[in-house]
Coordinates of C-alpha atoms and ligand atoms in Angstrom, one line a residue:
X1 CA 88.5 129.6 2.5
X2 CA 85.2 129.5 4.4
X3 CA 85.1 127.2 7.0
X4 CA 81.6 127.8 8.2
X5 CA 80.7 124.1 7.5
X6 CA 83.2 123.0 10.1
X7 CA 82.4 125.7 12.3
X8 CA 78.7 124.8 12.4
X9 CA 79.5 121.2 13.9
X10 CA 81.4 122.3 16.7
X11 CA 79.3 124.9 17.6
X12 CA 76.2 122.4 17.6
X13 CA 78.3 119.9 19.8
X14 CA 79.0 122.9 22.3
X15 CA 75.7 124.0 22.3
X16 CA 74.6 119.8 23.3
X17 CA 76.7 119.8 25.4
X18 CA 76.0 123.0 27.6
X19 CA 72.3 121.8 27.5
X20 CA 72.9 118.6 28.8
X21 CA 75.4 120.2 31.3
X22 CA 72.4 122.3 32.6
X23 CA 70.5 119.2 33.0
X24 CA 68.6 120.0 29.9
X25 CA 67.4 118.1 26.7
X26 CA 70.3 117.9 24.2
X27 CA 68.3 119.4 21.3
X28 CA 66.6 122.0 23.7
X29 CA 68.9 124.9 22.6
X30 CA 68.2 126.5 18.8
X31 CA 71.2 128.6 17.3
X32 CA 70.7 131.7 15.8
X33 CA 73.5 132.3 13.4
X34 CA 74.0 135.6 13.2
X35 CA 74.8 137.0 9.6
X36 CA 75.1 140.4 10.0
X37 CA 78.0 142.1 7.5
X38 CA 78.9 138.2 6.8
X39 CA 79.0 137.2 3.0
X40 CA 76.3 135.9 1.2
X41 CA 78.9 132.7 0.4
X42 CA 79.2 132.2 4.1
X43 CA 75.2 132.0 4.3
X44 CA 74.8 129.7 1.5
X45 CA 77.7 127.6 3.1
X46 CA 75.3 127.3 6.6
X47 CA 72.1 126.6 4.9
X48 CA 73.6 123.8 2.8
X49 CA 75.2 122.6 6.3
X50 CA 71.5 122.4 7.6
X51 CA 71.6 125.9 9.8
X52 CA 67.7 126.8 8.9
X53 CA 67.8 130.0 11.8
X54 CA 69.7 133.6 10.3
X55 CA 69.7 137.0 12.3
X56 CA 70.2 140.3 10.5
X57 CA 70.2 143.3 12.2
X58 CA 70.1 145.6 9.6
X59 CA 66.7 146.1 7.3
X60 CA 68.1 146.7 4.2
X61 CA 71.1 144.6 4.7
X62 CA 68.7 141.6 5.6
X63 CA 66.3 142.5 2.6
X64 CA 69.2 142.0 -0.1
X65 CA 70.7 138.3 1.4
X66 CA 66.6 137.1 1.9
X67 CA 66.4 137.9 -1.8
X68 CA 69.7 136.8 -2.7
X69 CA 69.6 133.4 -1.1
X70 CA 66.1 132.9 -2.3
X71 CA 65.4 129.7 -0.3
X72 CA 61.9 129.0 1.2
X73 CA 63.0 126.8 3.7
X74 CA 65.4 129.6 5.8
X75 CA 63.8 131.5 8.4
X76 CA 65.0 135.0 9.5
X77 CA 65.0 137.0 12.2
X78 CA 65.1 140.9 12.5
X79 CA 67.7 141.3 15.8
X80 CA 68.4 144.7 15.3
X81 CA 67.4 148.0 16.5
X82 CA 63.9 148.9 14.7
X83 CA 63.0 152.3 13.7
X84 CA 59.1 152.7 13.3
X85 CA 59.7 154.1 9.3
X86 CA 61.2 150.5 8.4
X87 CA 58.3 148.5 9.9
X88 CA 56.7 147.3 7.0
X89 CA 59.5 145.7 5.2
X90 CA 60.5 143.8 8.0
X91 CA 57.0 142.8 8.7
X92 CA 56.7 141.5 4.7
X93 CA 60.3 139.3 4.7
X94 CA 61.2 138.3 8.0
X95 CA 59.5 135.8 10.6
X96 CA 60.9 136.9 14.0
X97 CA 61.7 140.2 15.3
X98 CA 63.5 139.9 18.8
X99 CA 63.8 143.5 19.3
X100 CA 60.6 144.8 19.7
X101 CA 60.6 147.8 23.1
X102 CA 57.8 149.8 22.7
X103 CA 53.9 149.5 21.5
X104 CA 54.3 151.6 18.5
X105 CA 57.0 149.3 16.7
X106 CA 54.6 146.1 17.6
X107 CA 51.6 147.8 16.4
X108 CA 52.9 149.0 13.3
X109 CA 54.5 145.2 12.8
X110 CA 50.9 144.1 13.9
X111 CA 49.6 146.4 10.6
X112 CA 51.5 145.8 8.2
X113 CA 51.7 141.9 8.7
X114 CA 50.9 140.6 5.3
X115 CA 47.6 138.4 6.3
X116 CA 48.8 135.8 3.9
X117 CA 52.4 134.7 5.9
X118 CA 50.9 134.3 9.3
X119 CA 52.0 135.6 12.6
X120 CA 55.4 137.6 13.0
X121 CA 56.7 135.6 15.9
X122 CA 57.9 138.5 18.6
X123 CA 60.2 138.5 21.4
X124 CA 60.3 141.7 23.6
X125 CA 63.9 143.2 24.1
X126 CA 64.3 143.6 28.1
X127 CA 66.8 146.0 29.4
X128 CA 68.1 143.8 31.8
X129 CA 70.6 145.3 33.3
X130 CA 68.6 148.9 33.6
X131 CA 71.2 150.3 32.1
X132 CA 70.7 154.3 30.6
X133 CA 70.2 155.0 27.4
X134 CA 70.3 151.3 26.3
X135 CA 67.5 149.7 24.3
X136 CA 64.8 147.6 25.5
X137 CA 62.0 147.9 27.7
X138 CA 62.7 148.7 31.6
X139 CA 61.9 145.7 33.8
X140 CA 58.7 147.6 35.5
X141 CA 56.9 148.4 32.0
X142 CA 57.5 144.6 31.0
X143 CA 54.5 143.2 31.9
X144 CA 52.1 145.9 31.0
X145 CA 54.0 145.8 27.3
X146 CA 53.7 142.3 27.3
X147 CA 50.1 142.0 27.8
X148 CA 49.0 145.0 25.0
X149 CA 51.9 142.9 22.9
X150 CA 49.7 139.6 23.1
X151 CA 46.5 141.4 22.1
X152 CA 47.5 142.2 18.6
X153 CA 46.2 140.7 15.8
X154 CA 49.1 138.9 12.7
X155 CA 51.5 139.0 15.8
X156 CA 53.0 135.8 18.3
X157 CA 54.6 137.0 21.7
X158 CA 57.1 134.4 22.4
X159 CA 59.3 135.3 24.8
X160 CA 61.8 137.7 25.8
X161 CA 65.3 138.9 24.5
X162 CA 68.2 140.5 26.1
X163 CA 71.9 141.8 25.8
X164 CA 73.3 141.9 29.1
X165 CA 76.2 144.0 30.5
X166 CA 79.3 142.3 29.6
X167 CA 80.8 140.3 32.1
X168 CA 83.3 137.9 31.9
X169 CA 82.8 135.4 34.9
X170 CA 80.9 132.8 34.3
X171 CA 79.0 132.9 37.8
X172 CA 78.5 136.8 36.7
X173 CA 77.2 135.7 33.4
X174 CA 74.2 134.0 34.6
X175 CA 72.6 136.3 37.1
X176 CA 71.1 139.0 34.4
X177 CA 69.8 135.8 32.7
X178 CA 68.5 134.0 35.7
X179 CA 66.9 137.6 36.1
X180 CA 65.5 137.0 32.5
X181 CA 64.2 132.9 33.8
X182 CA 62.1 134.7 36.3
X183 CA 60.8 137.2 34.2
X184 CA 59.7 134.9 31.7
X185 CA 58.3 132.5 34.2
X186 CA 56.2 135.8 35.6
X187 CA 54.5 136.0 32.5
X188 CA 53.2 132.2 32.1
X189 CA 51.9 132.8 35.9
X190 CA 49.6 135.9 33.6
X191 CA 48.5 133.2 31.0
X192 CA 50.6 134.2 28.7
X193 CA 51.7 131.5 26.3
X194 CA 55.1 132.4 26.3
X195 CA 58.4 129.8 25.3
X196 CA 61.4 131.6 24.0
X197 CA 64.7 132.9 25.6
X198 CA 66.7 134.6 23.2
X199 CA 70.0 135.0 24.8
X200 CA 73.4 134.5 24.8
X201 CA 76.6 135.6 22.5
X202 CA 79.7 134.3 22.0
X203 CA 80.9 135.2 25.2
X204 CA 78.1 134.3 27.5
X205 CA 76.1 131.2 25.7
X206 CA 76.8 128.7 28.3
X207 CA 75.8 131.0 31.1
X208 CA 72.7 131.6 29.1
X209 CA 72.5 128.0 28.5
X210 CA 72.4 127.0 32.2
X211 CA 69.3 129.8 32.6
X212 CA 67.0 128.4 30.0
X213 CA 67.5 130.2 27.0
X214 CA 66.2 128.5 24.1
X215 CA 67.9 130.8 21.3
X216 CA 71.4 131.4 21.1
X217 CA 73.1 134.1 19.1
X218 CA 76.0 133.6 17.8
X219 CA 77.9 135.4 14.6
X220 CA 81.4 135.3 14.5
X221 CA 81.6 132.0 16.0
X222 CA 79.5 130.7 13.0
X223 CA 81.5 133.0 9.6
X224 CA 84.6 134.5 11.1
X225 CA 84.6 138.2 11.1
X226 CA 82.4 140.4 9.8
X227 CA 83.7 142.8 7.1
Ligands
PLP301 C1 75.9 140.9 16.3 C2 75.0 140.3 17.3 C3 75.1 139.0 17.7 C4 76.3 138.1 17.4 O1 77.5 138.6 17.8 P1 78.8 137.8 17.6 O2 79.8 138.5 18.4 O3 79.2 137.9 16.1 O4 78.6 136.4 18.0 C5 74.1 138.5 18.6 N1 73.1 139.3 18.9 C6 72.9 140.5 18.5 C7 71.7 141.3 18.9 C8 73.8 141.1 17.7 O5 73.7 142.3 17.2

């Protein structure tokens, strides 16, 4: 029995209430429910609840449930890791992409942007916590990336993305987003229209909350475990 209904509600009420908490607008925070290896039920179940925001992190994965669900009023975004050979289908069927690290991938999304759909909203995918071997662009090429990013034609930047470090106090939680608050406010200071925070899991969405993100992720909160 699927209980995704129910879970949506309370997630929705802890998400209100962290934003108020933080001094912010109630409706300030947008989830991201994260559908990764969930069943195409447990989708179905979310978008009849009202959940309009899905995250897939896997192309061909996401392809199959944006076919299979086959509503027009969903939008998804690509929050996995993008190799440069599977550009073009996420450029075609999906409307975000928060993961983009490098100038190839956004000029091969820029491309291959179908003219008709409009801009591919981007967020760039900061390694916040400089950590080896980890995705996202390093903290000193961020602004450089950022400003080639916003040249592109068929592409929005919006903001940047992140997945911190795990850490399990809360007062540890926030400092790699605060990190991410300044960063973001950096790039205004250049002009660039930027509004989106896309951070927080699970484990971390309140910290993330009280630093401004605008996007949470969540997953199993939302379906239960994934297969
Ligand atoms: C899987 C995933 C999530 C959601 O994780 P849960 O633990 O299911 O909440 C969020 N963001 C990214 C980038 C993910 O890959």
């Amino acid at each position: 029995m699927i209980r995704v209904t129910e879970n949506l509600r309370k997630i929705r009420e802890l998400l209100a209430e962290a934003a108020i908490d933080a001094g912010r607008d109630d409706s300030a925070v947008q989830l991201l429910a994260v559908s990764k290896k969930q069943t195409l039920a447990g989708v179905i179940e979310a978008a009849a609840a009202g959940q309009r925001d899905f995250g897939e992190n896997f192309v061909q994965e996401g392809l199959e449930k944006i076919a299979a669900v086959s509503r027009n009023d969903l939008c998804w975004h690509f929050i996995g890791h993008l190799q440069s050979n599977k550009t073009r289908s996420v450029a075609a069927h999906f409307d975000w992409v928060h993961t983009v690290d490098r100038l190839k991938t956004a000029q091969r999304l820029s491309r291959q942007r179908p003219a008709a759909l409009g801009e591919l909203n981007i967020c760039l995918q900061v390694n916040i916590d400089d950590e080896p071997g980890k995705s996202g662009v390093n903290v000193d090429e961020l602004f450089e990336l950022a400003n080639q990013v916003a040249q592109l034609p068929r592409l929005r930047l919006r903001g940047l993305m992140c997945l911190p470090a795990l850490r399990t106090r809360f007062e540890d939680q926030r400092k790699p987003f605060a990190a991410m608050r300044d960063l973001l406010g950096m790039l205004r200071r250049q002009s660039l229209e930027v509004d989106t925070l896309s951070m927080g899991m699970s484990s971390d969405f309140r910290a993330a909350i009280f630093e401004g993100a605008t996007i949470v992720r969540l997953g199993t909160a939302v379906f239960g475990k994934r297969k």
